[in-house]
């Protein structure tokens, strides 16, 4: 039975001021062997994954283990499966993985488990039991995003209209949960949520989708990941309108710029470096023989607005 660890790692959402980042206790982990860990994220491009990689590599260096970043160049199930297969063939002791699709890569992960490899999820799990999972409480964070959008629409005096959602796909667990939370926040309001459109995480495609929403007359748009949020902000910028409320998810230099310039009202900033750090620690513990019980740890989220974005 998985345990949900929430104390001191809670989702922080503060409007107009610096949101608290979870303070995680420092922990020293000693490896009982020369462990090799493969880190396989959805892609190798998004700044979110680069930050996760940097957190994992810093922890690996401190603990004396090897972490190899083996992510595909784009979000693609077949490419991610190939990366997992390569890790198995390469004799890795553990795999840290952010599943692009919780179903598509499960077969490859089961083969890895059968080969004696320890699995730890970071950011987004698949449908295979793992030693532990380190991720944002995505549904709660998505609900916060929806609440932020509603509050800003109210601030502008907008009480009804249509809302667009730009998501990655229909199979990525993390963004599915974000959308569910977002929709929950709008339940009972006078706003109509249009049919979700999918961009596969590509910012250019997301911008085209958001521009189409704007043509339809939406009053707000939610971009559910870095690429979707970037495209949303760029579309609002191109429209020249200061009435459309854009809310994003993830943190990058581009997204911070869009928030600072007012093209996105806010974005939900995760803590990918902590996911990477804690993921490496969990791999070492599992390889040392410790039973982690499949714990699920919420690594927290902060709301970045124009007022506090410079602090991140």
PDB file of C-alpha atoms in Angstrom:
ATOM      1  CA  UNK A   1       0.000   0.000   0.000  1.00  0.00           C
ATOM      2  CA  UNK A   2       1.421   3.325  -1.036  1.00  0.00           C
ATOM      3  CA  UNK A   3       1.805   5.991   1.601  1.00  0.00           C
ATOM      4  CA  UNK A   4       1.140   9.617   0.797  1.00  0.00           C
ATOM      5  CA  UNK A   5       3.673  11.863   2.494  1.00  0.00           C
ATOM      6  CA  UNK A   6       2.265  15.347   2.730  1.00  0.00           C
ATOM      7  CA  UNK A   7       3.507  16.933   5.952  1.00  0.00           C
ATOM      8  CA  UNK A   8       6.072  19.675   5.337  1.00  0.00           C
ATOM      9  CA  UNK A   9       5.834  18.968   1.603  1.00  0.00           C
ATOM     10  CA  UNK A  10       2.463  20.593   1.027  1.00  0.00           C
ATOM     11  CA  UNK A  11       1.357  22.532  -2.020  1.00  0.00           C
ATOM     12  CA  UNK A  12       2.005  26.221  -1.408  1.00  0.00           C
ATOM     13  CA  UNK A  13      -0.127  28.775  -3.226  1.00  0.00           C
ATOM     14  CA  UNK A  14       0.173  32.450  -2.331  1.00  0.00           C
ATOM     15  CA  UNK A  15      -1.134  35.257  -4.519  1.00  0.00           C
ATOM     16  CA  UNK A  16       0.990  38.367  -4.976  1.00  0.00           C
ATOM     17  CA  UNK A  17       3.817  37.243  -2.674  1.00  0.00           C
ATOM     18  CA  UNK A  18       6.531  34.632  -2.525  1.00  0.00           C
ATOM     19  CA  UNK A  19       5.028  31.173  -2.192  1.00  0.00           C
ATOM     20  CA  UNK A  20       6.788  28.836   0.182  1.00  0.00           C
ATOM     21  CA  UNK A  21       8.918  26.098  -1.291  1.00  0.00           C
ATOM     22  CA  UNK A  22       8.903  22.830   0.678  1.00  0.00           C
ATOM     23  CA  UNK A  23      11.871  22.598   3.023  1.00  0.00           C
ATOM     24  CA  UNK A  24      13.153  19.042   2.860  1.00  0.00           C
ATOM     25  CA  UNK A  25      15.375  17.649   5.566  1.00  0.00           C
ATOM     26  CA  UNK A  26      18.962  17.057   4.509  1.00  0.00           C
ATOM     27  CA  UNK A  27      19.788  13.379   4.425  1.00  0.00           C
ATOM     28  CA  UNK A  28      23.033  11.518   3.938  1.00  0.00           C
ATOM     29  CA  UNK A  29      22.734   8.302   1.967  1.00  0.00           C
ATOM     30  CA  UNK A  30      25.590   5.818   1.710  1.00  0.00           C
ATOM     31  CA  UNK A  31      25.701   3.425  -1.229  1.00  0.00           C
ATOM     32  CA  UNK A  32      26.682  -0.167  -0.463  1.00  0.00           C
ATOM     33  CA  UNK A  33      27.966  -0.648  -3.999  1.00  0.00           C
ATOM     34  CA  UNK A  34      29.001   1.116  -7.204  1.00  0.00           C
ATOM     35  CA  UNK A  35      25.455   1.654  -8.383  1.00  0.00           C
ATOM     36  CA  UNK A  36      24.492   2.776 -11.901  1.00  0.00           C
ATOM     37  CA  UNK A  37      21.214   4.670 -12.205  1.00  0.00           C
ATOM     38  CA  UNK A  38      19.492   5.583 -15.480  1.00  0.00           C
ATOM     39  CA  UNK A  39      17.394   8.761 -15.518  1.00  0.00           C
ATOM     40  CA  UNK A  40      14.715   8.668 -18.223  1.00  0.00           C
ATOM     41  CA  UNK A  41      12.396  11.684 -18.390  1.00  0.00           C
ATOM     42  CA  UNK A  42       9.720  12.460 -20.996  1.00  0.00           C
ATOM     43  CA  UNK A  43      12.210  14.400 -23.083  1.00  0.00           C
ATOM     44  CA  UNK A  44      15.623  16.008 -22.728  1.00  0.00           C
ATOM     45  CA  UNK A  45      14.618  19.511 -23.821  1.00  0.00           C
ATOM     46  CA  UNK A  46      12.158  21.107 -21.391  1.00  0.00           C
ATOM     47  CA  UNK A  47      13.860  23.143 -18.674  1.00  0.00           C
ATOM     48  CA  UNK A  48      11.809  21.186 -16.131  1.00  0.00           C
ATOM     49  CA  UNK A  49      13.651  17.985 -17.058  1.00  0.00           C
ATOM     50  CA  UNK A  50      17.021  19.723 -17.189  1.00  0.00           C
ATOM     51  CA  UNK A  51      16.465  20.955 -13.614  1.00  0.00           C
ATOM     52  CA  UNK A  52      15.451  17.456 -12.523  1.00  0.00           C
ATOM     53  CA  UNK A  53      18.600  16.068 -14.145  1.00  0.00           C
ATOM     54  CA  UNK A  54      20.784  18.641 -12.385  1.00  0.00           C
ATOM     55  CA  UNK A  55      19.247  17.776  -9.003  1.00  0.00           C
ATOM     56  CA  UNK A  56      19.818  14.062  -9.615  1.00  0.00           C
ATOM     57  CA  UNK A  57      23.399  14.535 -10.785  1.00  0.00           C
ATOM     58  CA  UNK A  58      24.309  16.708  -7.801  1.00  0.00           C
ATOM     59  CA  UNK A  59      22.932  14.100  -5.391  1.00  0.00           C
ATOM     60  CA  UNK A  60      24.641  11.264  -7.256  1.00  0.00           C
ATOM     61  CA  UNK A  61      27.999  13.038  -6.998  1.00  0.00           C
ATOM     62  CA  UNK A  62      27.500  13.596  -3.278  1.00  0.00           C
ATOM     63  CA  UNK A  63      26.591   9.942  -2.733  1.00  0.00           C
ATOM     64  CA  UNK A  64      29.243   8.412  -4.979  1.00  0.00           C
ATOM     65  CA  UNK A  65      26.940   6.763  -7.514  1.00  0.00           C
ATOM     66  CA  UNK A  66      26.528   7.159 -11.269  1.00  0.00           C
ATOM     67  CA  UNK A  67      23.466   8.769 -12.888  1.00  0.00           C
ATOM     68  CA  UNK A  68      23.222   8.739 -16.689  1.00  0.00           C
ATOM     69  CA  UNK A  69      20.620  10.946 -18.377  1.00  0.00           C
ATOM     70  CA  UNK A  70      19.038   8.785 -21.103  1.00  0.00           C
ATOM     71  CA  UNK A  71      15.929  10.746 -22.064  1.00  0.00           C
ATOM     72  CA  UNK A  72      14.596  10.892 -25.653  1.00  0.00           C
ATOM     73  CA  UNK A  73      14.851  14.121 -27.636  1.00  0.00           C
ATOM     74  CA  UNK A  74      11.048  14.453 -27.915  1.00  0.00           C
ATOM     75  CA  UNK A  75       8.002  13.192 -26.049  1.00  0.00           C
ATOM     76  CA  UNK A  76       7.426   9.854 -27.742  1.00  0.00           C
ATOM     77  CA  UNK A  77       6.346   6.549 -26.189  1.00  0.00           C
ATOM     78  CA  UNK A  78       8.377   4.395 -28.553  1.00  0.00           C
ATOM     79  CA  UNK A  79      11.539   6.423 -27.924  1.00  0.00           C
ATOM     80  CA  UNK A  80      11.038   6.276 -24.168  1.00  0.00           C
ATOM     81  CA  UNK A  81      10.545   2.502 -24.340  1.00  0.00           C
ATOM     82  CA  UNK A  82      13.786   2.265 -26.322  1.00  0.00           C
ATOM     83  CA  UNK A  83      15.563   4.197 -23.568  1.00  0.00           C
ATOM     84  CA  UNK A  84      14.238   1.783 -20.927  1.00  0.00           C
ATOM     85  CA  UNK A  85      15.323  -1.213 -22.992  1.00  0.00           C
ATOM     86  CA  UNK A  86      18.772   0.336 -23.396  1.00  0.00           C
ATOM     87  CA  UNK A  87      19.044   0.765 -19.628  1.00  0.00           C
ATOM     88  CA  UNK A  88      18.160  -2.898 -19.113  1.00  0.00           C
ATOM     89  CA  UNK A  89      20.674  -3.994 -21.746  1.00  0.00           C
ATOM     90  CA  UNK A  90      23.285  -1.665 -20.244  1.00  0.00           C
ATOM     91  CA  UNK A  91      23.143  -3.379 -16.865  1.00  0.00           C
ATOM     92  CA  UNK A  92      21.807  -0.469 -14.852  1.00  0.00           C
ATOM     93  CA  UNK A  93      20.872  -1.186 -11.249  1.00  0.00           C
ATOM     94  CA  UNK A  94      17.980   1.276 -11.051  1.00  0.00           C
ATOM     95  CA  UNK A  95      15.854   3.410 -13.354  1.00  0.00           C
ATOM     96  CA  UNK A  96      14.383   6.772 -12.400  1.00  0.00           C
ATOM     97  CA  UNK A  97      11.605   7.457 -14.885  1.00  0.00           C
ATOM     98  CA  UNK A  98       9.001  10.130 -15.653  1.00  0.00           C
ATOM     99  CA  UNK A  99       6.438   8.219 -17.702  1.00  0.00           C
ATOM    100  CA  UNK A 100       5.253   9.867 -20.894  1.00  0.00           C
ATOM    101  CA  UNK A 101       2.323   7.446 -20.859  1.00  0.00           C
ATOM    102  CA  UNK A 102       1.393   5.397 -17.806  1.00  0.00           C
ATOM    103  CA  UNK A 103       0.188   2.521 -19.998  1.00  0.00           C
ATOM    104  CA  UNK A 104       2.508   2.553 -23.012  1.00  0.00           C
ATOM    105  CA  UNK A 105       5.801   2.052 -21.157  1.00  0.00           C
ATOM    106  CA  UNK A 106       4.497  -0.357 -18.498  1.00  0.00           C
ATOM    107  CA  UNK A 107       5.480  -3.487 -20.456  1.00  0.00           C
ATOM    108  CA  UNK A 108       9.076  -2.296 -20.770  1.00  0.00           C
ATOM    109  CA  UNK A 109       9.191  -1.404 -17.073  1.00  0.00           C
ATOM    110  CA  UNK A 110       7.865  -4.848 -16.087  1.00  0.00           C
ATOM    111  CA  UNK A 111      10.706  -6.405 -18.073  1.00  0.00           C
ATOM    112  CA  UNK A 112      13.130  -4.162 -16.195  1.00  0.00           C
ATOM    113  CA  UNK A 113      11.687  -5.255 -12.844  1.00  0.00           C
ATOM    114  CA  UNK A 114      11.917  -8.909 -13.920  1.00  0.00           C
ATOM    115  CA  UNK A 115      15.598  -8.269 -14.679  1.00  0.00           C
ATOM    116  CA  UNK A 116      16.099  -7.149 -11.063  1.00  0.00           C
ATOM    117  CA  UNK A 117      16.183  -3.407 -11.723  1.00  0.00           C
ATOM    118  CA  UNK A 118      14.703  -1.044  -9.117  1.00  0.00           C
ATOM    119  CA  UNK A 119      12.155   1.471 -10.416  1.00  0.00           C
ATOM    120  CA  UNK A 120      11.612   4.938  -8.932  1.00  0.00           C
ATOM    121  CA  UNK A 121       9.162   7.420 -10.444  1.00  0.00           C
ATOM    122  CA  UNK A 122       9.886  11.132 -10.688  1.00  0.00           C
ATOM    123  CA  UNK A 123       7.164  13.568 -11.765  1.00  0.00           C
ATOM    124  CA  UNK A 124       4.830  11.068 -13.470  1.00  0.00           C
ATOM    125  CA  UNK A 125       4.275   7.342 -12.733  1.00  0.00           C
ATOM    126  CA  UNK A 126       3.351   4.409 -14.953  1.00  0.00           C
ATOM    127  CA  UNK A 127       1.168   1.391 -14.121  1.00  0.00           C
ATOM    128  CA  UNK A 128       3.934  -0.698 -12.569  1.00  0.00           C
ATOM    129  CA  UNK A 129       4.656  -0.804  -8.841  1.00  0.00           C
ATOM    130  CA  UNK A 130       7.763   1.176  -7.949  1.00  0.00           C
ATOM    131  CA  UNK A 131       9.964   1.592  -4.901  1.00  0.00           C
ATOM    132  CA  UNK A 132       8.793   5.192  -4.490  1.00  0.00           C
ATOM    133  CA  UNK A 133       7.356   8.175  -6.360  1.00  0.00           C
ATOM    134  CA  UNK A 134       8.413  11.816  -6.058  1.00  0.00           C
ATOM    135  CA  UNK A 135       6.053  14.223  -7.770  1.00  0.00           C
ATOM    136  CA  UNK A 136       3.772  17.210  -7.463  1.00  0.00           C
ATOM    137  CA  UNK A 137       0.239  16.628  -6.179  1.00  0.00           C
ATOM    138  CA  UNK A 138      -0.890  17.486  -9.689  1.00  0.00           C
ATOM    139  CA  UNK A 139      -4.634  17.466  -9.067  1.00  0.00           C
ATOM    140  CA  UNK A 140      -4.299  19.888  -6.154  1.00  0.00           C
ATOM    141  CA  UNK A 141      -1.945  22.100  -8.170  1.00  0.00           C
ATOM    142  CA  UNK A 142      -4.329  22.058 -11.137  1.00  0.00           C
ATOM    143  CA  UNK A 143      -7.148  23.112  -8.842  1.00  0.00           C
ATOM    144  CA  UNK A 144      -5.002  25.967  -7.595  1.00  0.00           C
ATOM    145  CA  UNK A 145      -4.418  27.025 -11.213  1.00  0.00           C
ATOM    146  CA  UNK A 146      -8.162  27.093 -11.790  1.00  0.00           C
ATOM    147  CA  UNK A 147      -8.749  29.117  -8.649  1.00  0.00           C
ATOM    148  CA  UNK A 148      -6.084  31.615  -9.714  1.00  0.00           C
ATOM    149  CA  UNK A 149      -7.724  32.017 -13.129  1.00  0.00           C
ATOM    150  CA  UNK A 150     -11.163  32.542 -11.578  1.00  0.00           C
ATOM    151  CA  UNK A 151      -9.819  35.125  -9.134  1.00  0.00           C
ATOM    152  CA  UNK A 152      -8.127  37.104 -11.909  1.00  0.00           C
ATOM    153  CA  UNK A 153     -11.227  37.000 -14.108  1.00  0.00           C
ATOM    154  CA  UNK A 154     -13.236  38.316 -11.161  1.00  0.00           C
ATOM    155  CA  UNK A 155     -10.629  41.051 -10.673  1.00  0.00           C
ATOM    156  CA  UNK A 156     -11.205  42.075 -14.296  1.00  0.00           C
ATOM    157  CA  UNK A 157     -14.977  42.036 -13.798  1.00  0.00           C
ATOM    158  CA  UNK A 158     -15.462  39.051 -16.115  1.00  0.00           C
ATOM    159  CA  UNK A 159     -18.183  36.760 -14.744  1.00  0.00           C
ATOM    160  CA  UNK A 160     -18.909  34.468 -17.682  1.00  0.00           C
ATOM    161  CA  UNK A 161     -17.436  33.185 -20.944  1.00  0.00           C
ATOM    162  CA  UNK A 162     -15.526  30.237 -22.320  1.00  0.00           C
ATOM    163  CA  UNK A 163     -12.217  28.753 -21.128  1.00  0.00           C
ATOM    164  CA  UNK A 164      -9.733  26.767 -23.209  1.00  0.00           C
ATOM    165  CA  UNK A 165      -7.340  24.044 -22.024  1.00  0.00           C
ATOM    166  CA  UNK A 166      -4.126  23.149 -23.844  1.00  0.00           C
ATOM    167  CA  UNK A 167      -2.802  19.789 -22.618  1.00  0.00           C
ATOM    168  CA  UNK A 168      -0.061  17.367 -23.746  1.00  0.00           C
ATOM    169  CA  UNK A 169      -2.049  14.244 -24.633  1.00  0.00           C
ATOM    170  CA  UNK A 170      -4.639  11.865 -23.206  1.00  0.00           C
ATOM    171  CA  UNK A 171      -2.177   9.477 -21.572  1.00  0.00           C
ATOM    172  CA  UNK A 172       0.295  11.454 -19.422  1.00  0.00           C
ATOM    173  CA  UNK A 173      -0.801  10.922 -15.820  1.00  0.00           C
ATOM    174  CA  UNK A 174       0.573  14.176 -14.401  1.00  0.00           C
ATOM    175  CA  UNK A 175      -1.164  16.502 -16.846  1.00  0.00           C
ATOM    176  CA  UNK A 176      -4.383  14.480 -16.780  1.00  0.00           C
ATOM    177  CA  UNK A 177      -4.479  15.097 -13.027  1.00  0.00           C
ATOM    178  CA  UNK A 178      -3.768  18.796 -13.514  1.00  0.00           C
ATOM    179  CA  UNK A 179      -6.678  19.110 -15.901  1.00  0.00           C
ATOM    180  CA  UNK A 180      -8.987  17.260 -13.509  1.00  0.00           C
ATOM    181  CA  UNK A 181      -8.074  19.653 -10.707  1.00  0.00           C
ATOM    182  CA  UNK A 182      -8.488  22.672 -12.983  1.00  0.00           C
ATOM    183  CA  UNK A 183     -11.923  21.543 -14.090  1.00  0.00           C
ATOM    184  CA  UNK A 184     -12.915  20.891 -10.487  1.00  0.00           C
ATOM    185  CA  UNK A 185     -12.074  24.484  -9.577  1.00  0.00           C
ATOM    186  CA  UNK A 186     -14.480  25.769 -12.247  1.00  0.00           C
ATOM    187  CA  UNK A 187     -17.382  23.505 -11.281  1.00  0.00           C
ATOM    188  CA  UNK A 188     -20.472  25.529 -10.425  1.00  0.00           C
ATOM    189  CA  UNK A 189     -19.168  28.691 -12.098  1.00  0.00           C
ATOM    190  CA  UNK A 190     -20.782  30.476 -15.038  1.00  0.00           C
ATOM    191  CA  UNK A 191     -17.801  29.685 -17.257  1.00  0.00           C
ATOM    192  CA  UNK A 192     -17.904  27.072 -20.007  1.00  0.00           C
ATOM    193  CA  UNK A 193     -14.829  24.876 -20.501  1.00  0.00           C
ATOM    194  CA  UNK A 194     -14.294  24.110 -24.172  1.00  0.00           C
ATOM    195  CA  UNK A 195     -13.064  20.766 -25.472  1.00  0.00           C
ATOM    196  CA  UNK A 196      -9.424  20.204 -24.517  1.00  0.00           C
ATOM    197  CA  UNK A 197      -6.879  20.450 -27.323  1.00  0.00           C
ATOM    198  CA  UNK A 198      -3.545  18.587 -27.303  1.00  0.00           C
ATOM    199  CA  UNK A 199      -0.111  19.841 -28.326  1.00  0.00           C
ATOM    200  CA  UNK A 200       2.214  16.903 -27.392  1.00  0.00           C
ATOM    201  CA  UNK A 201       4.168  19.428 -25.327  1.00  0.00           C
ATOM    202  CA  UNK A 202       5.204  21.393 -28.423  1.00  0.00           C
ATOM    203  CA  UNK A 203       5.125  25.159 -27.812  1.00  0.00           C
ATOM    204  CA  UNK A 204       4.554  26.078 -31.468  1.00  0.00           C
ATOM    205  CA  UNK A 205       1.615  23.704 -31.753  1.00  0.00           C
ATOM    206  CA  UNK A 206       0.274  24.984 -28.440  1.00  0.00           C
ATOM    207  CA  UNK A 207       0.420  28.549 -29.722  1.00  0.00           C
ATOM    208  CA  UNK A 208      -1.661  27.633 -32.775  1.00  0.00           C
ATOM    209  CA  UNK A 209      -4.220  25.919 -30.532  1.00  0.00           C
ATOM    210  CA  UNK A 210      -4.364  28.916 -28.179  1.00  0.00           C
ATOM    211  CA  UNK A 211      -4.719  31.311 -31.107  1.00  0.00           C
ATOM    212  CA  UNK A 212      -7.703  29.278 -32.314  1.00  0.00           C
ATOM    213  CA  UNK A 213      -9.227  29.501 -28.832  1.00  0.00           C
ATOM    214  CA  UNK A 214      -8.716  33.264 -28.876  1.00  0.00           C
ATOM    215  CA  UNK A 215     -10.437  33.467 -32.273  1.00  0.00           C
ATOM    216  CA  UNK A 216     -13.379  31.647 -30.650  1.00  0.00           C
ATOM    217  CA  UNK A 217     -13.559  34.396 -28.036  1.00  0.00           C
ATOM    218  CA  UNK A 218     -12.294  32.700 -24.874  1.00  0.00           C
ATOM    219  CA  UNK A 219     -11.740  34.756 -21.739  1.00  0.00           C
ATOM    220  CA  UNK A 220      -9.096  32.427 -20.304  1.00  0.00           C
ATOM    221  CA  UNK A 221      -6.698  29.618 -21.244  1.00  0.00           C
ATOM    222  CA  UNK A 222      -4.876  27.028 -19.122  1.00  0.00           C
ATOM    223  CA  UNK A 223      -1.609  25.564 -20.425  1.00  0.00           C
ATOM    224  CA  UNK A 224      -0.990  22.303 -18.555  1.00  0.00           C
ATOM    225  CA  UNK A 225       2.792  21.978 -18.974  1.00  0.00           C
ATOM    226  CA  UNK A 226       5.838  24.012 -20.007  1.00  0.00           C
ATOM    227  CA  UNK A 227       5.268  23.758 -23.770  1.00  0.00           C
ATOM    228  CA  UNK A 228       1.504  24.290 -23.510  1.00  0.00           C
ATOM    229  CA  UNK A 229       1.948  27.274 -21.207  1.00  0.00           C
ATOM    230  CA  UNK A 230       4.641  28.832 -23.407  1.00  0.00           C
ATOM    231  CA  UNK A 231       2.409  28.544 -26.470  1.00  0.00           C
ATOM    232  CA  UNK A 232      -0.529  29.986 -24.531  1.00  0.00           C
ATOM    233  CA  UNK A 233       1.460  32.993 -23.353  1.00  0.00           C
ATOM    234  CA  UNK A 234       2.857  33.641 -26.824  1.00  0.00           C
ATOM    235  CA  UNK A 235      -0.626  33.470 -28.350  1.00  0.00           C
ATOM    236  CA  UNK A 236      -1.995  35.980 -25.837  1.00  0.00           C
ATOM    237  CA  UNK A 237       1.000  38.218 -26.533  1.00  0.00           C
ATOM    238  CA  UNK A 238       0.388  38.008 -30.301  1.00  0.00           C
ATOM    239  CA  UNK A 239      -3.312  38.808 -29.858  1.00  0.00           C
ATOM    240  CA  UNK A 240      -2.574  42.173 -28.303  1.00  0.00           C
ATOM    241  CA  UNK A 241      -5.400  41.644 -25.805  1.00  0.00           C
ATOM    242  CA  UNK A 242      -5.006  42.431 -22.123  1.00  0.00           C
ATOM    243  CA  UNK A 243      -8.371  40.880 -21.249  1.00  0.00           C
ATOM    244  CA  UNK A 244      -7.541  37.183 -21.778  1.00  0.00           C
ATOM    245  CA  UNK A 245      -6.270  35.472 -18.635  1.00  0.00           C
ATOM    246  CA  UNK A 246      -3.554  32.902 -19.208  1.00  0.00           C
ATOM    247  CA  UNK A 247      -2.493  30.452 -16.497  1.00  0.00           C
ATOM    248  CA  UNK A 248       0.406  28.066 -16.973  1.00  0.00           C
ATOM    249  CA  UNK A 249       2.201  25.162 -15.375  1.00  0.00           C
ATOM    250  CA  UNK A 250       5.953  24.633 -14.857  1.00  0.00           C
ATOM    251  CA  UNK A 251       8.800  27.099 -14.555  1.00  0.00           C
ATOM    252  CA  UNK A 252      11.292  28.179 -17.220  1.00  0.00           C
ATOM    253  CA  UNK A 253      13.030  31.405 -18.144  1.00  0.00           C
ATOM    254  CA  UNK A 254      10.536  31.849 -20.986  1.00  0.00           C
ATOM    255  CA  UNK A 255       7.525  31.310 -18.736  1.00  0.00           C
ATOM    256  CA  UNK A 256       8.891  33.660 -16.098  1.00  0.00           C
ATOM    257  CA  UNK A 257       9.294  36.291 -18.830  1.00  0.00           C
ATOM    258  CA  UNK A 258       5.707  35.805 -19.992  1.00  0.00           C
ATOM    259  CA  UNK A 259       4.466  36.214 -16.409  1.00  0.00           C
ATOM    260  CA  UNK A 260       6.676  39.246 -15.829  1.00  0.00           C
ATOM    261  CA  UNK A 261       5.365  40.888 -19.007  1.00  0.00           C
ATOM    262  CA  UNK A 262       1.749  40.115 -18.122  1.00  0.00           C
ATOM    263  CA  UNK A 263       0.948  37.675 -20.942  1.00  0.00           C
ATOM    264  CA  UNK A 264       0.432  34.906 -18.381  1.00  0.00           C
ATOM    265  CA  UNK A 265      -1.180  35.861 -15.095  1.00  0.00           C
ATOM    266  CA  UNK A 266       0.670  33.107 -13.260  1.00  0.00           C
ATOM    267  CA  UNK A 267       2.309  29.710 -13.579  1.00  0.00           C
ATOM    268  CA  UNK A 268       2.501  26.769 -11.181  1.00  0.00           C
ATOM    269  CA  UNK A 269       6.190  26.168 -10.405  1.00  0.00           C
ATOM    270  CA  UNK A 270       7.200  22.660  -9.429  1.00  0.00           C
ATOM    271  CA  UNK A 271      10.414  21.569  -7.702  1.00  0.00           C
ATOM    272  CA  UNK A 272      12.047  19.200 -10.218  1.00  0.00           C
ATOM    273  CA  UNK A 273      15.473  19.477  -8.606  1.00  0.00           C
ATOM    274  CA  UNK A 274      13.997  17.980  -5.430  1.00  0.00           C
ATOM    275  CA  UNK A 275      12.397  15.183  -7.459  1.00  0.00           C
ATOM    276  CA  UNK A 276      15.817  14.346  -8.868  1.00  0.00           C
ATOM    277  CA  UNK A 277      17.581  14.542  -5.510  1.00  0.00           C
ATOM    278  CA  UNK A 278      15.041  12.434  -3.630  1.00  0.00           C
ATOM    279  CA  UNK A 279      14.794   9.986  -6.526  1.00  0.00           C
ATOM    280  CA  UNK A 280      18.517   9.212  -6.349  1.00  0.00           C
ATOM    281  CA  UNK A 281      18.342   8.783  -2.580  1.00  0.00           C
ATOM    282  CA  UNK A 282      15.434   6.363  -2.984  1.00  0.00           C
ATOM    283  CA  UNK A 283      17.297   4.334  -5.620  1.00  0.00           C
ATOM    284  CA  UNK A 284      20.275   3.958  -3.285  1.00  0.00           C
ATOM    285  CA  UNK A 285      18.104   2.947  -0.343  1.00  0.00           C
ATOM    286  CA  UNK A 286      16.256   0.356  -2.440  1.00  0.00           C
ATOM    287  CA  UNK A 287      19.518  -1.039  -3.824  1.00  0.00           C
ATOM    288  CA  UNK A 288      20.861  -1.225  -0.267  1.00  0.00           C
ATOM    289  CA  UNK A 289      17.912  -3.496   0.538  1.00  0.00           C
ATOM    290  CA  UNK A 290      15.623  -1.000   2.266  1.00  0.00           C
ATOM    291  CA  UNK A 291      11.868  -1.425   1.754  1.00  0.00           C
ATOM    292  CA  UNK A 292      10.407   1.976   0.848  1.00  0.00           C
ATOM    293  CA  UNK A 293       6.855   0.653   0.689  1.00  0.00           C
ATOM    294  CA  UNK A 294       5.999   2.417  -2.550  1.00  0.00           C
ATOM    295  CA  UNK A 295       5.748   5.767  -0.773  1.00  0.00           C
ATOM    296  CA  UNK A 296       4.423   8.757  -2.723  1.00  0.00           C
ATOM    297  CA  UNK A 297       5.999  12.089  -1.777  1.00  0.00           C
ATOM    298  CA  UNK A 298       4.516  15.439  -2.790  1.00  0.00           C
ATOM    299  CA  UNK A 299       7.450  17.711  -3.675  1.00  0.00           C
ATOM    300  CA  UNK A 300       5.315  20.850  -3.647  1.00  0.00           C
ATOM    301  CA  UNK A 301       4.384  23.707  -5.966  1.00  0.00           C
ATOM    302  CA  UNK A 302       4.476  27.502  -5.814  1.00  0.00           C
ATOM    303  CA  UNK A 303       2.370  30.101  -7.631  1.00  0.00           C
ATOM    304  CA  UNK A 304       4.523  32.517  -9.646  1.00  0.00           C
ATOM    305  CA  UNK A 305       2.908  35.887 -10.356  1.00  0.00           C
ATOM    306  CA  UNK A 306       4.289  39.205 -11.577  1.00  0.00           C
ATOM    307  CA  UNK A 307       4.741  40.221  -7.943  1.00  0.00           C
ATOM    308  CA  UNK A 308       7.029  37.347  -6.948  1.00  0.00           C
ATOM    309  CA  UNK A 309       8.482  35.900 -10.163  1.00  0.00           C
ATOM    310  CA  UNK A 310      11.802  37.707  -9.700  1.00  0.00           C
ATOM    311  CA  UNK A 311      12.354  35.710  -6.509  1.00  0.00           C
ATOM    312  CA  UNK A 312      12.443  32.395  -8.371  1.00  0.00           C
TER     313      UNK A 312
END
